[in-house]
Coordinates of N, CA and C and ligand atoms in Angstrom, one line a residue:
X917 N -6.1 -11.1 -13.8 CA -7.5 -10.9 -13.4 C -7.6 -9.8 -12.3
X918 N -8.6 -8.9 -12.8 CA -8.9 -7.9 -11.8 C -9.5 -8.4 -10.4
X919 N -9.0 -8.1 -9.0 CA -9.7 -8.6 -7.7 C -10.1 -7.9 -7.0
X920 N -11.5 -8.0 -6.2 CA -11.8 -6.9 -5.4 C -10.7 -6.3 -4.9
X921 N -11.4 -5.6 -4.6 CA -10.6 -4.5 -3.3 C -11.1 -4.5 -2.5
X922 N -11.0 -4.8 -0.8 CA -11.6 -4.4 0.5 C -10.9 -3.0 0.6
X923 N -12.7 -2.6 1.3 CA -12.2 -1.6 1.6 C -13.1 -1.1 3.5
X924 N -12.6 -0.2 3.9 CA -12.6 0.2 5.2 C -13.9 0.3 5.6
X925 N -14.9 -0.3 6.5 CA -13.9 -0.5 7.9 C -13.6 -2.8 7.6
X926 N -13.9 -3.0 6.7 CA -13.8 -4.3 6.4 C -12.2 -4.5 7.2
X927 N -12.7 -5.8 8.1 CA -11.7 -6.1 9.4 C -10.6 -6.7 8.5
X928 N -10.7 -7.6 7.4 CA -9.4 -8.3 7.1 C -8.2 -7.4 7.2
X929 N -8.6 -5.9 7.0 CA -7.7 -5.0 6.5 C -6.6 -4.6 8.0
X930 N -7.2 -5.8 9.0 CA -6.2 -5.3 10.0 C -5.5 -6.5 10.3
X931 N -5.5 -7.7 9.5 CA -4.7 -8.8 9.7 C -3.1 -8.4 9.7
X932 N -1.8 -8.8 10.3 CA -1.1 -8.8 10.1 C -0.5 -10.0 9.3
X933 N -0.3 -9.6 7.8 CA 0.0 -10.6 7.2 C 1.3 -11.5 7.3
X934 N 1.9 -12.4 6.7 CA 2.6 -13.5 6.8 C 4.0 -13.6 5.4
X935 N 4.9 -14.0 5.9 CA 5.4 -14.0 5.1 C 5.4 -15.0 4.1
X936 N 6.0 -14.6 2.9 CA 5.7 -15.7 1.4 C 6.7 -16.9 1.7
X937 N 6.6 -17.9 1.7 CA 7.2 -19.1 2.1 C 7.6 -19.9 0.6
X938 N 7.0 -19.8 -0.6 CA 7.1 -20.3 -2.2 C 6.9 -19.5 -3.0
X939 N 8.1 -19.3 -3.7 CA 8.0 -18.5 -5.0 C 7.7 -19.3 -6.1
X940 N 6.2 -19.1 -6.2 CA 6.0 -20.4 -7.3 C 4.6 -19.4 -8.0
X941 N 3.8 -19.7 -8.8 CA 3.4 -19.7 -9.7 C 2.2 -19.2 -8.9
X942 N 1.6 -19.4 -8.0 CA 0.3 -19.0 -7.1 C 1.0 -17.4 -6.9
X943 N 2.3 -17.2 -6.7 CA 2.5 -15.7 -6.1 C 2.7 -15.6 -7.1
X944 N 3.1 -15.7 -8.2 CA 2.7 -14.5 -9.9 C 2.0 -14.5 -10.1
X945 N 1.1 -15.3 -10.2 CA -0.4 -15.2 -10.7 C -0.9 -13.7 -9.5
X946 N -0.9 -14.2 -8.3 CA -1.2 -13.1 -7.3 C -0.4 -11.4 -7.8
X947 N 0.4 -11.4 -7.8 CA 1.5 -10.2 -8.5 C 0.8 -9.5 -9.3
X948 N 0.6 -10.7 -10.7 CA -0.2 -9.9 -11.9 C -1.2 -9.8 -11.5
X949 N -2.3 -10.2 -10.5 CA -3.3 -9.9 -10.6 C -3.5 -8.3 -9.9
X950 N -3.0 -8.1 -8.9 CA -2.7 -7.1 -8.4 C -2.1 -5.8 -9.1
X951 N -1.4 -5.8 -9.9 CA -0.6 -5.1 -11.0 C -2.4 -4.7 -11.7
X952 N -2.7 -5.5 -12.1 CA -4.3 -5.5 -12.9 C -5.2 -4.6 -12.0
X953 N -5.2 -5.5 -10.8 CA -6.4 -4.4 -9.8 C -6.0 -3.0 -9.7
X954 N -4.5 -2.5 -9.8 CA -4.3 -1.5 -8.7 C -4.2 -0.3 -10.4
X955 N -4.0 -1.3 -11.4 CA -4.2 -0.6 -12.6 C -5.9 -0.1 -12.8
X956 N -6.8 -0.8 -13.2 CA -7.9 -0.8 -13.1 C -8.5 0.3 -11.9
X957 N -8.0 0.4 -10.8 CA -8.2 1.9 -10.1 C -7.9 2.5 -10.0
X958 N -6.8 2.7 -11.0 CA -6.0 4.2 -11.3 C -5.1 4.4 -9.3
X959 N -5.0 3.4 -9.0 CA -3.5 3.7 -7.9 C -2.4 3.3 -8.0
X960 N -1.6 3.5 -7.2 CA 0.1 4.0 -7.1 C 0.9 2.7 -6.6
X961 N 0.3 1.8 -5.6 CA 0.3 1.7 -4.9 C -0.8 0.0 -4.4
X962 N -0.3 -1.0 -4.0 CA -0.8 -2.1 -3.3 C -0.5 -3.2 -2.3
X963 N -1.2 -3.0 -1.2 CA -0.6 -4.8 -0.7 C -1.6 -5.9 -0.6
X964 N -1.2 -6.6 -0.9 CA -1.7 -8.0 -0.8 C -3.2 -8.5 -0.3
X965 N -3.0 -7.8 1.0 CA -4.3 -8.1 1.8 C -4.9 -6.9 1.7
X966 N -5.1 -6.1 0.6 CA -6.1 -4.9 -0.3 C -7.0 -6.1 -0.9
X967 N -6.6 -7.1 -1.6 CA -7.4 -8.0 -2.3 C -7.6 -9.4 -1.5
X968 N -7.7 -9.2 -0.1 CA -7.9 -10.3 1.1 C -6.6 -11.2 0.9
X969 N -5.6 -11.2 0.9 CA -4.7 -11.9 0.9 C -3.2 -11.9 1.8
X970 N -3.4 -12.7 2.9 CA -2.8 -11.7 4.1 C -1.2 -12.3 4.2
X971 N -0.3 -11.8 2.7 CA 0.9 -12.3 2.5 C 1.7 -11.1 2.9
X972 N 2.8 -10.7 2.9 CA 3.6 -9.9 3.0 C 4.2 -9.5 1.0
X973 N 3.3 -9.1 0.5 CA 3.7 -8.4 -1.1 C 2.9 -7.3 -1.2
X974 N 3.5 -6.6 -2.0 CA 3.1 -5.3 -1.9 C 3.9 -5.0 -3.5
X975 N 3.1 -4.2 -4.2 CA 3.6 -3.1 -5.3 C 3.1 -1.7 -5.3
X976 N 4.0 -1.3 -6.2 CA 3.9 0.2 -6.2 C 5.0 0.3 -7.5
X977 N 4.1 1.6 -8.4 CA 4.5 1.7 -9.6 C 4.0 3.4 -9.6
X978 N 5.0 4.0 -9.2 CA 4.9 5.5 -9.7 C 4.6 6.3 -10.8
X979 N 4.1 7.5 -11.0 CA 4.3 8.0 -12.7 C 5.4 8.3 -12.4
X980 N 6.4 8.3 -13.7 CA 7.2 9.0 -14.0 C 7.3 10.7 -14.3
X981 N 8.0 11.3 -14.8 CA 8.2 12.7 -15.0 C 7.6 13.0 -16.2
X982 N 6.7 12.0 -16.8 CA 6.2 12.5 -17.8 C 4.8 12.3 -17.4
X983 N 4.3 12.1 -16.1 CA 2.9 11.4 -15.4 C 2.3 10.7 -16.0
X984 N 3.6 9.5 -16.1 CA 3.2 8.5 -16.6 C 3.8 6.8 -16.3
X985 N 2.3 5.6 -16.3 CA 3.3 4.7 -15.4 C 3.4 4.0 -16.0
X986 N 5.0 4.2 -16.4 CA 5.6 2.8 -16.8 C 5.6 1.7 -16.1
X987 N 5.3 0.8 -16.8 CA 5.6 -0.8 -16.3 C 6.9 -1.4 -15.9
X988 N 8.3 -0.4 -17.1 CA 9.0 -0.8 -16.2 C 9.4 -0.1 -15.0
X989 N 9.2 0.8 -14.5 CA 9.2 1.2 -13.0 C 8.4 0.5 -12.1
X990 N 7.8 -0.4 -12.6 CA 6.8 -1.0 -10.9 C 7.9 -1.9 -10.2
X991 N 7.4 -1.8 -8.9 CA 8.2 -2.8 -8.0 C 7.1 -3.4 -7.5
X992 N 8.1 -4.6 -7.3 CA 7.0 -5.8 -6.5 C 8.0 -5.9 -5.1
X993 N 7.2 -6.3 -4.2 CA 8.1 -6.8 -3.1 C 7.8 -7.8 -2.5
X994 N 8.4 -8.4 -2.1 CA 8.2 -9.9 -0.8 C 8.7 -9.8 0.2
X995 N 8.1 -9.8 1.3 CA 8.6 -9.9 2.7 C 9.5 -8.8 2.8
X996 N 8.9 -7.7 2.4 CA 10.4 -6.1 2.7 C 10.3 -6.3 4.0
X997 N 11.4 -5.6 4.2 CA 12.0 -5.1 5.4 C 12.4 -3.7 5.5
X998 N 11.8 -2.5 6.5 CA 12.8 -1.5 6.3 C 13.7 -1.3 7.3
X999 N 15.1 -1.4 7.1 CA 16.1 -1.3 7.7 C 16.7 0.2 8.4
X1000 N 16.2 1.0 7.5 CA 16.6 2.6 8.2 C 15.6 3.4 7.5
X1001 N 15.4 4.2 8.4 CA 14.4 5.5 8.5 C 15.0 7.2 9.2
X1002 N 15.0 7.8 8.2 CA 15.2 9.3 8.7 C 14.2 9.9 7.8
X1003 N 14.7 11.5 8.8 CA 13.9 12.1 7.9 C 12.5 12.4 8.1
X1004 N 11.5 13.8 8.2 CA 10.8 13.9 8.0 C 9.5 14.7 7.1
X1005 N 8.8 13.6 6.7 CA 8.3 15.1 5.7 C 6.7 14.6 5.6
X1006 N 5.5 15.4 4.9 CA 4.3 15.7 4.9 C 3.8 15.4 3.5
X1007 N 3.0 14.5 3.2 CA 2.9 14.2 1.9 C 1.1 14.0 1.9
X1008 N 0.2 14.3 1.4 CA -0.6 13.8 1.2 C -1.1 12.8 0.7
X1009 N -1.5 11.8 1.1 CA -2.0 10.1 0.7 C -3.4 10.1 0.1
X1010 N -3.5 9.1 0.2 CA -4.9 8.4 -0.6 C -4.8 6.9 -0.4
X1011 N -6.1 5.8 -0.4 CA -6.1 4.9 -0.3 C -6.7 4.0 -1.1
X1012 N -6.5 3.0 -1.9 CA -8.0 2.7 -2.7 C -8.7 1.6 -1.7
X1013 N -8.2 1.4 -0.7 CA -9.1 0.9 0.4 C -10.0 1.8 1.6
X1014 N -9.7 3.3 1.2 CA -10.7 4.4 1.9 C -10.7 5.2 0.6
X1015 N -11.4 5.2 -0.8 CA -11.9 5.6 -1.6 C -12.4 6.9 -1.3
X1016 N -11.6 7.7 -2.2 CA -12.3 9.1 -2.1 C -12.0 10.3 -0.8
X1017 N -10.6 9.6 -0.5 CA -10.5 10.2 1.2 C -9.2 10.5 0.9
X1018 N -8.5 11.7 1.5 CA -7.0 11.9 1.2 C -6.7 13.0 2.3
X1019 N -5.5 13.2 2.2 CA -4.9 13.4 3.9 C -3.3 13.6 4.0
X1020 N -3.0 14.6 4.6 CA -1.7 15.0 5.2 C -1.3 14.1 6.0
X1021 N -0.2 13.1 6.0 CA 0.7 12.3 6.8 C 1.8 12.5 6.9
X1022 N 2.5 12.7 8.1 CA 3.7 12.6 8.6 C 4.6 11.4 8.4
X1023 N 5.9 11.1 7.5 CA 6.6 9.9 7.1 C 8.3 10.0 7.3
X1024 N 8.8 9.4 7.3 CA 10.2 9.4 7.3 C 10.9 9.8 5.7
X1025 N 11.6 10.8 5.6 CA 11.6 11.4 4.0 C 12.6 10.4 3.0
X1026 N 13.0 9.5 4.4 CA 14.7 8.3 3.2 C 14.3 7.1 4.2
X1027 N 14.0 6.3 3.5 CA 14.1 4.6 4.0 C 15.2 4.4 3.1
X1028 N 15.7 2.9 3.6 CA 16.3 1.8 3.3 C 15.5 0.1 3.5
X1029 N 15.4 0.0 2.6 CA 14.5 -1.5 2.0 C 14.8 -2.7 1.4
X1030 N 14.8 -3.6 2.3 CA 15.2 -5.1 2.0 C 14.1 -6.0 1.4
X1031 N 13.9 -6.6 0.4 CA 12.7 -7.3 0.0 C 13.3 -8.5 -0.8
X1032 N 12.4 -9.3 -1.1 CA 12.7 -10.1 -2.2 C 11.9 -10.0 -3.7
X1033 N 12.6 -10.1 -4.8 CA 11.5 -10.1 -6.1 C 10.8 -11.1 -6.1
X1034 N 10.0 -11.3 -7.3 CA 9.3 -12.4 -7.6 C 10.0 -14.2 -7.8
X1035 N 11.4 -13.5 -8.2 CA 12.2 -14.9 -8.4 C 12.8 -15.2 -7.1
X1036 N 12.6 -14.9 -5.8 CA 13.4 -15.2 -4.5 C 14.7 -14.3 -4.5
X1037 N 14.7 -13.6 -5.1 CA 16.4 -12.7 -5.4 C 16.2 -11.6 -3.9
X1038 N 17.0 -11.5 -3.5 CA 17.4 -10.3 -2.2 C 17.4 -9.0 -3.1
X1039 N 16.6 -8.5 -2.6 CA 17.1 -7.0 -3.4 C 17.0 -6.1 -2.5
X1040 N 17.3 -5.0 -2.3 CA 17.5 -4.0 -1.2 C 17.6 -2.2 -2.3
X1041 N 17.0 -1.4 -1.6 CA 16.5 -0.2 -2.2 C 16.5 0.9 -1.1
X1042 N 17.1 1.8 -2.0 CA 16.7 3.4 -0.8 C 15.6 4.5 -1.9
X1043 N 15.0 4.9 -1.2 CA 14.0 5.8 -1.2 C 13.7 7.1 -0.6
X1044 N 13.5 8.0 -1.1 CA 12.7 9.1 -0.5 C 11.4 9.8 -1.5
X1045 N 11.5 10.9 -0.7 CA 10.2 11.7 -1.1 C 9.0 10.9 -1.1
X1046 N 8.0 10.6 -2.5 CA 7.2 9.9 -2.8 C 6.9 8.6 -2.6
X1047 N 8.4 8.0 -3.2 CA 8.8 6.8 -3.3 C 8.9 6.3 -1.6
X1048 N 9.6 7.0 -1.1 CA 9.7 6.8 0.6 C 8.0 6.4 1.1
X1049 N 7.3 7.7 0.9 CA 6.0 7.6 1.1 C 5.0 6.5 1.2
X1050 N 5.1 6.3 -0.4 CA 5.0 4.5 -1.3 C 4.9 3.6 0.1
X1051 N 6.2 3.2 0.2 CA 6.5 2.4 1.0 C 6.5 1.9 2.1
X1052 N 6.1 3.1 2.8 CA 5.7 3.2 4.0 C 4.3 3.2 4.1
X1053 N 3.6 3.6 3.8 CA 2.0 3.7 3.2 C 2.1 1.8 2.8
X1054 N 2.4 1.2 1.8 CA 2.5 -0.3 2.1 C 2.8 -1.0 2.9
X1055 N 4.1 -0.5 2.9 CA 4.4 -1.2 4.6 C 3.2 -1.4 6.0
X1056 N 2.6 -0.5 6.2 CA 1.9 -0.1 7.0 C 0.8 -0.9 7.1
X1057 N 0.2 -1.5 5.6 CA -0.8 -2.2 5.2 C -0.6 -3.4 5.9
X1058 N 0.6 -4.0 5.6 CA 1.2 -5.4 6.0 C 1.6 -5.9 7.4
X1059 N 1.5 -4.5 8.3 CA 0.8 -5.0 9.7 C -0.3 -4.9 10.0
X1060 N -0.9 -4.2 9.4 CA -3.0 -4.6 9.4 C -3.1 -3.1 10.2
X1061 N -2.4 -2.0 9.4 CA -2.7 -0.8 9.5 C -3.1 -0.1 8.5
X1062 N -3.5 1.1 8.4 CA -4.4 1.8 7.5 C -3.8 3.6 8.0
X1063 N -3.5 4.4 6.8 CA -2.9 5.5 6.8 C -4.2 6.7 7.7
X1064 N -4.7 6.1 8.0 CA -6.0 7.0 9.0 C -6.1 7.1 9.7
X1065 N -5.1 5.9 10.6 CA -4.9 5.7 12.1 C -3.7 6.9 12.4
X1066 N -2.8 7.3 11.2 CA -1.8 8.1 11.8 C -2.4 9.7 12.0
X1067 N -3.9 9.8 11.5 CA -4.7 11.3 11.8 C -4.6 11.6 12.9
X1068 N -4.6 13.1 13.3 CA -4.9 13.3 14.6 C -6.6 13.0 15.1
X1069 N -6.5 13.0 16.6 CA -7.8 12.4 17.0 C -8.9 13.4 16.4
X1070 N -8.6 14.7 15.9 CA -9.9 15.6 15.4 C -10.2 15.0 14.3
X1071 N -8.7 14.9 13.2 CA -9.5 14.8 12.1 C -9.6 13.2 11.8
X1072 N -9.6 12.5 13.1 CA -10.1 11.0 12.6 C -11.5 10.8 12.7
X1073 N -11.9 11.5 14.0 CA -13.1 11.7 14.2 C -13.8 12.6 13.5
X1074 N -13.4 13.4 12.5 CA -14.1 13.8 11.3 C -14.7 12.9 10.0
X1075 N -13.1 12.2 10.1 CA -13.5 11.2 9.0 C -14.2 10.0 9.4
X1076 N -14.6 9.9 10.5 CA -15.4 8.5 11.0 C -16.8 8.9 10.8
X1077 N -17.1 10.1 10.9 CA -18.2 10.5 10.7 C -18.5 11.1 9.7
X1078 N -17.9 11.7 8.3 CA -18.1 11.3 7.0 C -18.4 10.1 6.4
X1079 N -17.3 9.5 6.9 CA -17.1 7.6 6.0 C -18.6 7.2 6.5
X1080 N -18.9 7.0 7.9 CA -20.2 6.5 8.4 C -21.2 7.5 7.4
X1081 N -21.5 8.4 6.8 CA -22.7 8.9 6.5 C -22.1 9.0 4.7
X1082 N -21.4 8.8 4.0 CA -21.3 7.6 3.0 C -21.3 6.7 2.8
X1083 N -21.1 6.1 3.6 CA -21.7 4.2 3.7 C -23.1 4.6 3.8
X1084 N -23.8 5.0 4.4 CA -25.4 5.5 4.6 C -25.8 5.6 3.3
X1085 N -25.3 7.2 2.9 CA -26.1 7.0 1.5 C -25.9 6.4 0.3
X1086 N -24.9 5.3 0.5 CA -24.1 4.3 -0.6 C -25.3 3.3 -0.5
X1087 N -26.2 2.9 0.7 CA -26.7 2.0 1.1 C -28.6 1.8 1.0
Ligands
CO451 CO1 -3.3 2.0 1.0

């Protein structure tokens, strides 16, 4: 089932969420539904508390080399962890909880990531480039942050005053 999406400046989006305590049937149902949402708006990219749900899960399913997203490349995660960070690099983002907004961010270019799958399994992953990106951009979600807080003070205060006079004439 497709689920809203909150989007900014909607406060849930700064909950720090909680970790998954049951791997049971309420978190796949939540998984697939999210897999659904984040399909249905054409992103890369989801956590949990995107669709008010203030667990520690998050996916992200890249195109491949053929700009295209397979299914089986998606990752799901539970309660990641990132264990190491180097590296820097500039990637441009997007949000589907700040719709229509995208932006230069500064990230660590190689994580290392500890999570659990859907079945409670430990799984652990290294990353860069995009994929690093991904995950940190999620990650970020799941302390009840948003990839706009890392703007510099001009161009946040640019975008506060766009976003405010789209909500205006949305209204
Ligand atoms: Co996001």
């Amino acid at each position: 089932m497709v689920r809203e999406v909150i989007t900014y400046p909607n406060k849930l989006l700064r909950t720090k969420s909680k970790d998954v305590q049951n791997f049971d049937e309420e978190l796949h149902t939540l998984l697939d539904d999210m897999y659904e949402t984040m399909m249905d708006q054409s992103g890369v990219g989801l956590a949990a508390i995107q669709v008010a749900i203030p667990l520690n899960v998050l996916i992200i399913n890249l195109p491949n080399d053929e700009d295209f997203q397979d299914k089986d490349d998606l990752i799901e995660a539970i309660n990641p962890v990132i264990t190491h960070k180097d590296g820097e690099q500039i990637f441009t983002e997007g949000c589907l909880s700040v719709p229509g907004y995208s932006e230069d961010i500064k990230r660590a270019e190689h994580i290392v990531v500890e999570y659990f799958d859907r079945n409670g399994e430990k799984q652990k992953m290294e990353a860069e480039g995009f994929l690093a990106v991904a995950w940190q951009h999620e990650m970020e979600h799941l302390d009840g942050h948003l990839f706009i807080e890392n703007l510099s003070i001009l161009k946040r205060k640019k975008f506060e005053k766009e976003w405010k006079k789209k909500l205006k004439d949305k209204n």
